[in-house]
Amino acid sequence: MTPVPPVPPVTIVTGASRGIGKAIANALAAAGHRLLLVARDDAALQATAEPLRARGGTVITCTADLRDAAAIETVVTTAERQLGPVTAIVNNAGTAPSDKVENTTPAMVADTFALHVAAPLAFARRLAPGMKRAGTGVLLQLASTAGLRGYPFTSAYTAAKHGMVGLSRALHAELGSAGVRVYAVCPGFVDSDITRGAAAAIAARGKTTAAEAHARMGQQNRIGRMHTPDEVAAAVAMLLSARPAGCVFELDRDPPAFVDATT
Ligand SMILES: NC(=O)c1ccc[n+]([C@@H]2O[C@H](COP(=O)([O-])OP(=O)(O)OC[C@H]3O[C@@H](n4cnc5c(N)ncnc54)[C@H](OP(=O)(O)O)[C@@H]3O)[C@@H](O)[C@H]2O)c1
């Protein structure tokens, strides 16, 4: 009998138009995943997808604002119709508003929680039944050490990332016995548009340069330097392929490790 080749995984990557999400898309395409990439800026999404298709990857895109609850159904239906049942999602899309608590508006809080907590929960609600039936699947959140510790001037972001880590722990506790793996990946500061924008904002206040502010952020990581997007992507690819047991995976450690064995 001719052996049946394994079916390639179908993975949704949100926030794949730049930064960490783009690096994750590159790493997963190289590992043979069929991908649906999501972001708001279609031109930037195509700039991620085109080189992957040119290398033979199966990569489709869906332009969506994930703060809109209706977008979640559109994204999943697009993946299912064009690629087949979704075997993994990487909830990476995010923004990181930074300001004093007295300037942190209800709109900033609502937007941040919509993107970092409500959207991953809505994807889990939509995907969990199929994954449970299949007895396998991965719900992976791109969290942060801001989901494990407190950082100043980021009250909305830090609260939302704690929410994202808590959501991951709850899903892990609920779905693990059904074969669904749930991970929260927690890097420290990563060299991306988010940290470059924050460094520029600090420099605009006039006390330092953007380069100095950026370097100081990297020094706040326990490993003493910024992570690269490719390092984060390699960790995500490892969790998807090596299938380790655990939930909250902290990158700002040497070596990176699960925060504890029971979560
Ligand atoms: N950079 C860091 O230091 C760091 C550290 C720890 C964790 N993280 C987390 O890593 C993730 C990626 O961060 P990054 O540094 O790569 O940021 P980035 O370079 O600013 O990229 C953010 C991505 O999210 C997408 N996005 C933003 N708002 C969206 C929305 N409403 N709907 C759909 N897509 C949206 C963006 O595309 P569009 O703008 O086109 O929508 C873009 O693709 C975030 O969750 C962030 O919190 C970052």
Coordinates of C-alpha atoms and ligand atoms in Angstrom, one line a residue:
M1 CA 0.0 0.0 0.0
T2 CA 1.3 3.5 -0.8
P3 CA 1.8 5.5 2.4
V4 CA -0.5 8.6 2.7
P5 CA 1.7 11.7 3.0
P6 CA 1.0 13.8 6.2
V7 CA -1.4 16.7 5.7
P8 CA 0.4 20.0 6.1
P9 CA -0.8 22.1 9.1
V10 CA -3.2 25.0 8.4
T11 CA -2.2 28.0 10.5
I12 CA -3.6 31.5 11.0
V13 CA -1.0 34.2 11.9
T14 CA -2.5 37.5 12.9
G15 CA -0.4 40.7 12.7
A16 CA 1.7 39.2 9.9
S17 CA 2.3 42.3 7.9
R18 CA 5.5 43.3 9.8
G19 CA 7.7 42.8 12.9
I20 CA 7.3 39.6 14.9
G21 CA 4.3 38.3 12.9
K22 CA 6.1 38.6 9.6
A23 CA 9.1 36.7 11.0
I24 CA 6.6 34.0 12.3
A25 CA 5.0 33.8 8.8
N26 CA 8.5 33.3 7.3
A27 CA 9.4 30.6 9.8
L28 CA 6.2 28.7 9.5
A29 CA 6.1 28.8 5.7
A30 CA 9.6 27.4 5.8
A31 CA 8.4 24.6 8.1
G32 CA 5.7 23.6 5.6
H33 CA 2.6 25.3 7.1
R34 CA -0.2 26.4 4.8
L35 CA -0.9 30.0 6.1
L36 CA -3.6 32.5 6.4
L37 CA -2.1 35.9 7.2
V38 CA -4.1 38.7 8.8
A39 CA -3.6 42.5 9.3
R40 CA -5.4 45.7 8.4
D41 CA -2.9 47.0 5.8
D42 CA -3.4 44.8 2.6
A43 CA -0.3 46.2 0.8
A44 CA 1.9 45.3 3.7
L45 CA 0.3 41.8 4.0
Q46 CA 1.0 41.1 0.3
A47 CA 4.6 42.2 0.8
T48 CA 4.9 39.4 3.4
A49 CA 2.9 36.8 1.4
E50 CA 4.4 37.3 -2.1
P51 CA 8.0 36.1 -1.4
L52 CA 6.6 33.1 0.5
R53 CA 4.4 32.2 -2.5
A54 CA 7.4 32.7 -4.8
R55 CA 9.3 30.1 -2.8
G56 CA 6.4 27.6 -3.2
G57 CA 4.4 28.3 -0.1
T58 CA 0.6 28.1 0.2
V59 CA -0.2 31.5 1.6
I60 CA -3.5 33.4 1.5
T61 CA -4.4 36.7 3.2
C62 CA -7.4 38.3 4.9
T63 CA -7.5 42.0 5.6
A64 CA -9.3 42.5 8.9
D65 CA -9.4 44.8 12.0
L66 CA -9.5 42.3 14.8
R67 CA -11.0 44.8 17.2
D68 CA -14.2 44.0 15.3
A69 CA -15.8 40.8 16.7
A70 CA -17.4 40.0 13.3
A71 CA -13.9 39.8 11.7
I72 CA -13.1 36.6 13.6
E73 CA -15.7 34.6 11.7
T74 CA -14.6 36.0 8.4
V75 CA -11.0 35.1 9.0
V76 CA -11.7 31.5 10.1
T77 CA -14.3 30.9 7.4
T78 CA -11.8 32.1 4.8
A79 CA -9.1 29.7 6.1
E80 CA -11.5 26.7 6.2
R81 CA -12.9 27.3 2.7
Q82 CA -9.5 27.9 1.0
L83 CA -7.1 25.8 3.1
G84 CA -9.1 23.3 5.2
P85 CA -9.6 22.8 8.9
V86 CA -7.5 25.2 11.0
T87 CA -4.9 23.3 13.0
A88 CA -3.2 26.3 14.7
I89 CA -3.6 30.0 15.4
V90 CA -0.9 32.4 16.4
N91 CA -2.6 35.4 18.0
N92 CA 0.2 37.9 17.4
A93 CA -1.6 41.2 16.3
G94 CA -1.1 43.9 18.8
T95 CA -0.5 47.5 19.6
A96 CA 1.3 48.8 22.7
P97 CA 0.0 52.2 23.8
S98 CA 2.3 53.9 26.2
D99 CA 1.4 56.9 28.5
K100 CA 1.0 58.0 32.1
V101 CA -2.0 56.4 33.8
E102 CA -3.8 59.8 33.9
N103 CA -3.6 59.9 30.1
T104 CA -4.8 56.4 29.6
T105 CA -8.3 56.8 28.1
P106 CA -11.2 54.4 28.1
A107 CA -10.8 54.1 24.3
M108 CA -7.1 53.0 24.7
V109 CA -8.2 50.4 27.3
A110 CA -11.1 49.1 25.2
D111 CA -8.9 48.9 22.0
T112 CA -6.0 47.1 23.8
F113 CA -8.3 44.6 25.5
A114 CA -10.2 44.0 22.3
L115 CA -7.0 43.1 20.5
H116 CA -5.0 41.2 23.1
V117 CA -7.9 39.4 25.1
A118 CA -11.2 39.5 23.3
A119 CA -9.9 38.5 19.8
P120 CA -7.9 35.5 21.0
L121 CA -10.8 34.4 23.1
A122 CA -13.2 34.7 20.1
F123 CA -10.8 32.7 18.0
A124 CA -10.6 30.1 20.7
R125 CA -14.5 30.0 20.9
R126 CA -14.7 29.4 17.2
L127 CA -11.8 27.0 16.8
A128 CA -12.0 24.9 20.0
P129 CA -14.9 22.6 19.0
G130 CA -13.2 21.5 15.8
M131 CA -9.8 21.0 17.5
K132 CA -11.5 19.0 20.3
R133 CA -13.2 16.8 17.7
A134 CA -9.9 16.3 16.0
G135 CA -8.1 15.7 19.3
T136 CA -5.3 18.1 18.3
G137 CA -4.7 21.8 17.6
V138 CA -2.7 24.8 18.9
L139 CA -3.9 28.1 20.3
L140 CA -0.8 30.2 20.7
Q141 CA -0.8 33.8 22.1
L142 CA 2.1 36.2 21.5
A143 CA 2.1 37.6 25.1
S144 CA 5.0 39.4 26.8
T145 CA 6.9 39.7 30.0
A146 CA 4.4 42.6 30.4
G147 CA 2.0 39.7 31.1
L148 CA 4.2 38.5 33.9
R149 CA 5.5 41.7 35.5
G150 CA 4.6 45.4 35.8
Y151 CA 6.2 48.1 33.5
P152 CA 5.6 51.8 34.0
F153 CA 3.6 54.0 31.6
T154 CA 1.9 50.9 30.0
S155 CA -1.1 50.3 32.3
A156 CA -3.5 49.4 29.6
Y157 CA -1.0 47.2 27.7
T158 CA 0.4 45.5 30.9
A159 CA -3.2 44.8 32.1
A160 CA -4.2 43.4 28.7
K161 CA -1.1 41.2 28.4
H162 CA -1.8 39.8 31.9
G163 CA -5.3 39.1 30.6
M164 CA -3.8 37.3 27.6
V165 CA -1.6 35.1 29.9
G166 CA -4.6 34.4 32.1
L167 CA -6.7 33.5 29.1
S168 CA -4.0 31.1 27.9
R169 CA -3.8 29.4 31.3
A170 CA -7.6 29.0 31.5
L171 CA -7.7 27.5 27.9
H172 CA -4.8 25.3 28.7
A173 CA -6.6 24.0 31.8
E174 CA -9.8 23.5 29.9
L175 CA -8.6 22.1 26.6
G176 CA -5.4 20.3 27.4
S177 CA -7.1 17.0 28.2
A178 CA -8.8 17.1 24.7
G179 CA -5.4 17.3 23.0
V180 CA -5.5 21.0 22.3
R181 CA -2.2 22.7 23.2
V182 CA -2.3 26.3 24.4
Y183 CA 0.8 28.5 24.7
A184 CA 1.5 32.1 25.8
V185 CA 4.9 33.1 24.5
C186 CA 6.5 35.9 26.6
P187 CA 9.4 37.9 25.1
G188 CA 10.9 41.0 26.7
F189 CA 11.5 44.0 24.5
V190 CA 11.8 43.0 20.8
D191 CA 13.4 45.1 18.0
S192 CA 10.3 46.1 16.0
D193 CA 8.1 49.0 15.1
I194 CA 6.6 49.0 18.6
T195 CA 10.0 49.5 20.4
R196 CA 11.3 51.9 17.7
G197 CA 8.1 54.0 18.0
A198 CA 8.4 54.0 21.8
A199 CA 12.0 55.1 21.6
A200 CA 11.1 57.9 19.2
A201 CA 8.4 59.0 21.6
I202 CA 10.8 59.1 24.5
A203 CA 13.4 61.0 22.3
A204 CA 10.6 63.6 21.4
R205 CA 10.4 64.5 25.1
G206 CA 13.9 65.8 24.6
K207 CA 16.0 64.1 27.3
T208 CA 17.7 61.4 25.2
T209 CA 18.1 60.2 21.6
A210 CA 16.0 57.5 20.0
A211 CA 19.0 55.2 19.7
E212 CA 19.9 55.6 23.4
A213 CA 16.3 55.0 24.5
H214 CA 16.1 51.9 22.3
A215 CA 19.4 50.5 23.7
R216 CA 18.1 51.2 27.3
M217 CA 15.0 49.2 26.6
G218 CA 17.1 46.2 25.5
Q219 CA 19.1 46.5 28.7
Q220 CA 15.9 46.1 30.7
N221 CA 15.5 42.6 29.4
R222 CA 17.0 40.0 31.8
I223 CA 19.2 38.7 28.9
G224 CA 20.6 42.3 28.6
R225 CA 19.6 43.0 25.0
M226 CA 16.6 43.1 22.7
H227 CA 15.3 39.9 21.2
T228 CA 15.1 39.8 17.4
P229 CA 11.8 39.0 15.7
D230 CA 13.5 35.9 14.2
E231 CA 14.3 34.6 17.7
V232 CA 10.7 34.9 18.7
A233 CA 9.6 33.3 15.5
A234 CA 12.0 30.4 16.1
A235 CA 10.5 29.8 19.6
V236 CA 7.0 29.8 18.1
A237 CA 8.0 27.3 15.4
M238 CA 9.6 25.1 18.0
L239 CA 6.5 25.1 20.2
L240 CA 4.3 24.2 17.2
S241 CA 6.6 21.4 16.0
A242 CA 8.2 19.9 19.1
R243 CA 4.9 19.8 21.0
P244 CA 6.4 20.4 24.5
A245 CA 4.0 20.2 27.5
G246 CA 3.5 23.6 29.3
C247 CA 1.7 26.8 28.7
V248 CA 3.6 30.1 29.6
F249 CA 6.9 30.2 27.8
E250 CA 9.2 33.0 28.8
L251 CA 11.9 34.0 26.3
D252 CA 13.6 36.6 28.5
R253 CA 15.6 33.8 30.3
D254 CA 18.8 32.0 29.4
P255 CA 17.8 29.5 28.2
P256 CA 14.1 30.3 27.5
A257 CA 11.7 28.1 29.5
F258 CA 8.2 27.5 30.7
V259 CA 7.5 29.7 33.7
D260 CA 6.4 26.7 35.7
A261 CA 5.6 23.1 35.0
T262 CA 1.9 23.3 36.1
T263 CA 0.6 26.2 34.0
Ligands
LIG1 N1 8.0 44.6 20.2 C1 8.1 44.2 21.4 O1 9.0 44.7 22.2 C2 7.2 43.1 22.0 C3 7.5 42.5 23.2 C4 6.7 41.5 23.7 C5 5.5 41.2 23.0 N2 5.2 41.8 21.8 C6 3.9 41.5 21.2 O2 4.2 40.9 19.9 C7 3.1 41.2 19.0 C8 3.7 41.8 17.7 O3 4.4 43.0 18.0 P1 5.4 43.7 17.0 O4 6.4 44.3 17.9 O5 5.7 42.8 15.9 O6 4.4 44.9 16.5 P2 4.4 45.6 15.1 O7 5.6 45.6 14.4 O8 3.8 47.0 15.4 O9 3.3 44.7 14.3 C9 2.0 44.7 14.8 C10 1.1 43.8 13.8 O10 -0.2 43.8 14.3 C11 -1.1 44.2 13.3 N3 -2.3 44.9 13.9 C12 -2.2 45.9 14.8 N4 -3.5 46.3 15.1 C13 -4.3 45.4 14.4 C14 -5.7 45.3 14.3 N5 -6.6 46.1 15.0 N6 -6.3 44.3 13.6 C15 -5.4 43.4 12.9 N7 -4.1 43.5 12.9 C16 -3.6 44.5 13.7 C17 -0.3 45.2 12.5 O11 -0.7 45.3 11.1 P3 -1.7 46.5 10.7 O12 -1.2 47.7 11.4 O13 -1.6 46.5 9.2 O14 -3.1 46.1 11.1 C18 1.1 44.4 12.4 O15 1.0 43.4 11.5 C19 2.2 42.1 19.8 O16 1.1 41.4 20.3 C20 3.0 42.7 20.9 O17 2.3 43.0 22.0 C21 6.0 42.8 21.3

